[in-house]
Coordinates of C-alpha atoms and ligand atoms in Angstrom, one line a residue:
X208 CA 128.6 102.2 96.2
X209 CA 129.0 98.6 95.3
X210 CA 126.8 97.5 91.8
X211 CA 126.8 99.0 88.8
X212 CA 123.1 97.5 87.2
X213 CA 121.1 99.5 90.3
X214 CA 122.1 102.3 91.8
X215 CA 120.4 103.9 95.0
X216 CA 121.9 106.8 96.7
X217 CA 120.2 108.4 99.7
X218 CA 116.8 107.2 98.6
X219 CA 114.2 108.5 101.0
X220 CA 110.2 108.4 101.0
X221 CA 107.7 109.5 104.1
X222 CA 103.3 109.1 103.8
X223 CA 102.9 112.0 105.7
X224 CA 104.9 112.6 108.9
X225 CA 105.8 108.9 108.6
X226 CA 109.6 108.3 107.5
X227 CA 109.5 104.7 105.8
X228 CA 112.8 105.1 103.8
X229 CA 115.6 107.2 105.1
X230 CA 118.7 108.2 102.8
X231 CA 118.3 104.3 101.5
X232 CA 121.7 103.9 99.8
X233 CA 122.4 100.3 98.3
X234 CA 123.9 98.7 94.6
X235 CA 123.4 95.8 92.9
X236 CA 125.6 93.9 89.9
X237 CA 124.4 91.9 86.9
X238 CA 123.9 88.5 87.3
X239 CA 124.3 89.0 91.6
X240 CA 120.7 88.1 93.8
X241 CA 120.7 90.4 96.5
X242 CA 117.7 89.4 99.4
X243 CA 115.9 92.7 100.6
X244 CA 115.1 91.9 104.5
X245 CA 113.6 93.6 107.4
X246 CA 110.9 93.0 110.2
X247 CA 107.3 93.9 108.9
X248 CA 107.0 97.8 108.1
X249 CA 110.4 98.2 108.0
X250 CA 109.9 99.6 104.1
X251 CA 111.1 96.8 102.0
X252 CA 107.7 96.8 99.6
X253 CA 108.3 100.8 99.9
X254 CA 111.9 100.6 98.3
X255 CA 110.7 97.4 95.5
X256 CA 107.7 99.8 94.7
X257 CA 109.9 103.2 94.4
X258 CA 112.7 101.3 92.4
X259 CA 110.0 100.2 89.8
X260 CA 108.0 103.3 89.8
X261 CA 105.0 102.7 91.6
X262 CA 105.6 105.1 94.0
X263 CA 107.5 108.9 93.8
X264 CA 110.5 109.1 95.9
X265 CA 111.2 112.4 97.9
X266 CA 114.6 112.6 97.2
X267 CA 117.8 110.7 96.3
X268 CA 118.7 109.1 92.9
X269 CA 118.1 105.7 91.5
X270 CA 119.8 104.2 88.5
X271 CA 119.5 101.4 86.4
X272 CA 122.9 100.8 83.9
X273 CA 123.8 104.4 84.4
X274 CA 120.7 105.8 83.3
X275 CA 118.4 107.9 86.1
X276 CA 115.5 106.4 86.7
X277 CA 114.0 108.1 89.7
X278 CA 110.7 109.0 89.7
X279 CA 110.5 107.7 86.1
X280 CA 106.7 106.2 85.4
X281 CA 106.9 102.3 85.8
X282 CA 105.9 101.2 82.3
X283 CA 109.2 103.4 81.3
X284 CA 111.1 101.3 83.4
X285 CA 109.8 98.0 82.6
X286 CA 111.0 99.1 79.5
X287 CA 114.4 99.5 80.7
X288 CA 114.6 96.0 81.7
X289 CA 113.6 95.8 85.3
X290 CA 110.6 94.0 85.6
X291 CA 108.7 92.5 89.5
X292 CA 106.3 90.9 90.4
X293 CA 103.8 91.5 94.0
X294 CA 102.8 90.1 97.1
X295 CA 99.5 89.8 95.9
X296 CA 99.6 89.0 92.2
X297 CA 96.1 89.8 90.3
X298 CA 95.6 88.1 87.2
X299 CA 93.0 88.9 84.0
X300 CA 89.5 87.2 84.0
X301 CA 89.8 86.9 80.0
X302 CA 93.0 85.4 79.4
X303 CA 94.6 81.8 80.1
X304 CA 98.0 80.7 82.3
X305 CA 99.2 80.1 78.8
X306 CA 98.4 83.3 77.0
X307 CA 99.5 85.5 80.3
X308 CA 102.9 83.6 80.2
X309 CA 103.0 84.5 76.5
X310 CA 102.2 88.1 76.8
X311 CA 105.1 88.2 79.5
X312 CA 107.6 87.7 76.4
X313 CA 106.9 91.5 75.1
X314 CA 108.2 92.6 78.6
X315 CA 104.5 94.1 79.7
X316 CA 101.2 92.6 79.1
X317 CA 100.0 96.3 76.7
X318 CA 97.5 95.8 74.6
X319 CA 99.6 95.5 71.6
X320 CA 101.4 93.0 72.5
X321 CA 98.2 90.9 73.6
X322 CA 97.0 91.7 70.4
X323 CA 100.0 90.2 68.2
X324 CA 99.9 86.5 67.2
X325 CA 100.7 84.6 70.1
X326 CA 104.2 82.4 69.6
X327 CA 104.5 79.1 71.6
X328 CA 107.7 78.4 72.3
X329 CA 109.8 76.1 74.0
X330 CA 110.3 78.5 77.1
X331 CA 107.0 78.7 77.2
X332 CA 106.6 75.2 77.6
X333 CA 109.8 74.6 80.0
X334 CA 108.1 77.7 82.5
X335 CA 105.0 76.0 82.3
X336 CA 106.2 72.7 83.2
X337 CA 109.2 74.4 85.6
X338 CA 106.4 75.8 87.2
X339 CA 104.2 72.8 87.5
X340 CA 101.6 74.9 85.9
X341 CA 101.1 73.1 82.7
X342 CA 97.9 71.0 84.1
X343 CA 96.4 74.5 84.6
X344 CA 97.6 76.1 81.0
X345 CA 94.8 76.4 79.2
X346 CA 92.4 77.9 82.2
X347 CA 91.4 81.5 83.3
X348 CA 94.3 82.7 85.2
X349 CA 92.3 84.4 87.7
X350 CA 90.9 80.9 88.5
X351 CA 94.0 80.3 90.1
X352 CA 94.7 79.4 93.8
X353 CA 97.1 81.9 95.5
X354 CA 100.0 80.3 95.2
X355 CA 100.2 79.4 91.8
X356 CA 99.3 83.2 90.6
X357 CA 102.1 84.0 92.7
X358 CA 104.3 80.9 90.5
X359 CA 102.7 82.4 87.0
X360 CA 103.8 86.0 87.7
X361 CA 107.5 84.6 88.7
X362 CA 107.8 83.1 85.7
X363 CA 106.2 85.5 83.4
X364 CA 108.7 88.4 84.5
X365 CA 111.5 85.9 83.9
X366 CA 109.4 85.3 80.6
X367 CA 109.8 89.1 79.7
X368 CA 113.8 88.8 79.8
X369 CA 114.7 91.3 82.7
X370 CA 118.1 92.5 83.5
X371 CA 116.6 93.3 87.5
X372 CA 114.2 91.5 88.4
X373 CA 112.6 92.3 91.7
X374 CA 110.0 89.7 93.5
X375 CA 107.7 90.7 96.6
X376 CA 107.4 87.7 98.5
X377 CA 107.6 84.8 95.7
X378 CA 107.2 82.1 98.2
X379 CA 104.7 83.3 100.0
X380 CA 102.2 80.7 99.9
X381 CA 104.0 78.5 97.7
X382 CA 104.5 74.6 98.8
X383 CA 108.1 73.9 100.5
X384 CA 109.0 71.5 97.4
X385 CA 108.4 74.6 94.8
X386 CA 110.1 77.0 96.8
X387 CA 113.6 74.3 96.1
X388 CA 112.6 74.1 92.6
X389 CA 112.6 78.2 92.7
X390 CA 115.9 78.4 93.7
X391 CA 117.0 76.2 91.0
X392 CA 115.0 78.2 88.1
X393 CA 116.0 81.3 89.5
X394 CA 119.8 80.5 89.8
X395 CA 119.3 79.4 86.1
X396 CA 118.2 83.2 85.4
X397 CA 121.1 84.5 87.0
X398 CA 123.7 82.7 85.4
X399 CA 122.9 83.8 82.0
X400 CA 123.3 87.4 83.8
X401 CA 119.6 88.6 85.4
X402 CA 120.4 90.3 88.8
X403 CA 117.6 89.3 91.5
X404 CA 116.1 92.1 94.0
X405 CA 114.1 90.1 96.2
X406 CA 112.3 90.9 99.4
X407 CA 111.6 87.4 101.2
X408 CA 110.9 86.3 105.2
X409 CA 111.4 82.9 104.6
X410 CA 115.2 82.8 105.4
X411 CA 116.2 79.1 104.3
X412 CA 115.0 80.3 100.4
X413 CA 117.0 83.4 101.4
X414 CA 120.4 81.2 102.4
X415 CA 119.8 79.1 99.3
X416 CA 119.2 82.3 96.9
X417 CA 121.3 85.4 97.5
X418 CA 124.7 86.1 98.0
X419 CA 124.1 88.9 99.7
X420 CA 121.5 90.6 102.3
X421 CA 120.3 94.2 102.4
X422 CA 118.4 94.7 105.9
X423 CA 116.3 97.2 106.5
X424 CA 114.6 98.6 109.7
X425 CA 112.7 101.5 110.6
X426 CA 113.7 102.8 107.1
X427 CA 117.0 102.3 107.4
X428 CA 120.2 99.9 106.1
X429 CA 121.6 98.3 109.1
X430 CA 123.0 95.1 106.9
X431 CA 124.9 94.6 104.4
X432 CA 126.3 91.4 104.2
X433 CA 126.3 87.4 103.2
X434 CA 123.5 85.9 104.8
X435 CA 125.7 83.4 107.1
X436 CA 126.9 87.1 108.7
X437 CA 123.2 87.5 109.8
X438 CA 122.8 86.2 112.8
X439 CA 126.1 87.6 113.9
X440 CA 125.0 90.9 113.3
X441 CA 123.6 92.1 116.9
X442 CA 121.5 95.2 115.1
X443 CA 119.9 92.6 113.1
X444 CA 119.1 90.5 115.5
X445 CA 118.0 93.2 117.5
X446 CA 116.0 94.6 114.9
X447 CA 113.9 91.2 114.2
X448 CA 113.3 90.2 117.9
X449 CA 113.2 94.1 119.5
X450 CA 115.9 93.2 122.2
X451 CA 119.1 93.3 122.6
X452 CA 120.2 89.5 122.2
X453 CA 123.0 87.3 123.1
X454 CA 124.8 87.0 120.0
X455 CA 124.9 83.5 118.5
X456 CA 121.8 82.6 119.9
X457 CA 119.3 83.3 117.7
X458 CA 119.0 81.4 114.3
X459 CA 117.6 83.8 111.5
Ligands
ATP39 N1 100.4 103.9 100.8 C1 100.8 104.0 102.0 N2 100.2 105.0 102.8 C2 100.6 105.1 104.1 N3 101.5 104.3 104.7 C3 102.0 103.3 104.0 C4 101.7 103.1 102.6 N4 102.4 102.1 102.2 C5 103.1 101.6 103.2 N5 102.9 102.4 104.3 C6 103.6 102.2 105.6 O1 104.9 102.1 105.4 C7 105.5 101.2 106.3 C8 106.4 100.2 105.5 O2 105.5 99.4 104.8 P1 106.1 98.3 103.8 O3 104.9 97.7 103.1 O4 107.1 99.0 102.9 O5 106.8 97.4 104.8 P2 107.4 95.9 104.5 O6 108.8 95.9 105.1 O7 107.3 95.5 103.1 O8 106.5 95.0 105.4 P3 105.9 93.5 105.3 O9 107.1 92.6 105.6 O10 104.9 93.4 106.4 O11 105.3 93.3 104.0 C9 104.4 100.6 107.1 O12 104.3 101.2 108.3 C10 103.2 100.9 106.2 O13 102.0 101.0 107.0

């Protein structure tokens, strides 16, 4: 199994009679962004939200630097280091951009560490302004538009230091020129050794991002490859437009 950071090995989860992951078996190396891909309800969110324990698997193994981590609670394996964000980020009514970012630094947003003095850094700063969130700093963070509480919760899980860091969606809604600027930050991340999970439709910020493409469908991995193999791939293509296709002929 290529990837020694995250480990699945026939990962499988059903909601009821329904099989949305099937033996799911994938790897994933420091320091490498892998793009999780699929055609709606093809159990990408499903996989994101068993890796990070927000939902039980029903069988297989998952683990995170050798250690097992399936079905261990998610708080336990923030604290291993793998941290994501959702499609649809809430935010707290009572706290600032600013002091949300900040809390991001302890790894989770607990109590205790909402509680302890808050240090202003420099990376605070360069998220904020990364970002393009520093106009907004010092408001509610719920009072955010969509698109930049999805911005604030990219860059506080790459405030909290993750190994993995897995995103659901992190352009969604976010304005073309942004989702270049991502790329950029995110690249940054992995060069100093964070390994990126992320599940994404837009395929440009895919080409840019990852080195590599996991694609799922039905509940199952039909891809494994560099994006540019994509469109080669006659299951994928298959899979997205739900007929056999000429191959070449389609631009994923
Ligand atoms: N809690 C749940 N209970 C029942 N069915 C669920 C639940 N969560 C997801 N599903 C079903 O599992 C399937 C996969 O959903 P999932 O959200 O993982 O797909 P996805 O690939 O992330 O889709 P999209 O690209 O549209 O976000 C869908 O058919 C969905 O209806």
């Amino acid at each position: 199994m290529a990837g020694n950071l995250l480990e699945l090995k026939d990962v499988s989860k059903a909601f009821g009679a329904h099989k949305v992951l099937d033996r799911i078996s994938f790897g994933l190396s420091a320091g490498e962004i892998v793009g999780l891909l699929g055609p709606n309800g093809s159990g990408k969110s499903t996989a994101l939200n068993v890796i990070s324990g927000f939902l039980p698997s029903d069988g297989g193994e998952i683990r995170l630097e050798g250690d097992n981590i399936t079905n261990v609670s998610a708080q336990r394996i923030t604290g291993h280091g793998l941290v994501r964000t959702f499609q649809l980020p809430s935010m707290p009514h009572r706290m600032t951009v600013r002091e949300v970012l900040q809390a991001g630094a302890s790894g989770n947003a607990s109590l205790a560490s909402m509680l302890k003095p808050f240090r202003f850094d420099d990376e605070l700063d360069e998220l904020l302004e990364s970002f393009r969130l520093t106009h907004v700093a010092d408001l509610p963070a719920s009072a955010l538009s969509g698109g930049q509480k999805k911005l604030l919760s990219v860059a506080t899980a790459l405030r909290s230091k993750p190994k993995l860091l897995c995103l659901d969606e992190p352009t969604a809604g976010v304005h073309p020129n942004l989702r270049a600027d991502m790329v950029t930050i995110l690249k940054r991340y992995r060069d100093k050794g964070v390994a990126i999970l992320v599940v994404e439709h837009d395929m440009l910020f895919i080409r840019e991002l990852c080195s590599r493409c996991v694609v799922l469908d039905r509940g199952e991995i039909i891809a494994d490859c560099a994006p540019r193999e994509l469109e080669d791939n006659a299951r994928v293509v298959e899979a997205y437009l739900g007929k056999a296709v000429e191959k070449g002929k389609v631009a994923l």
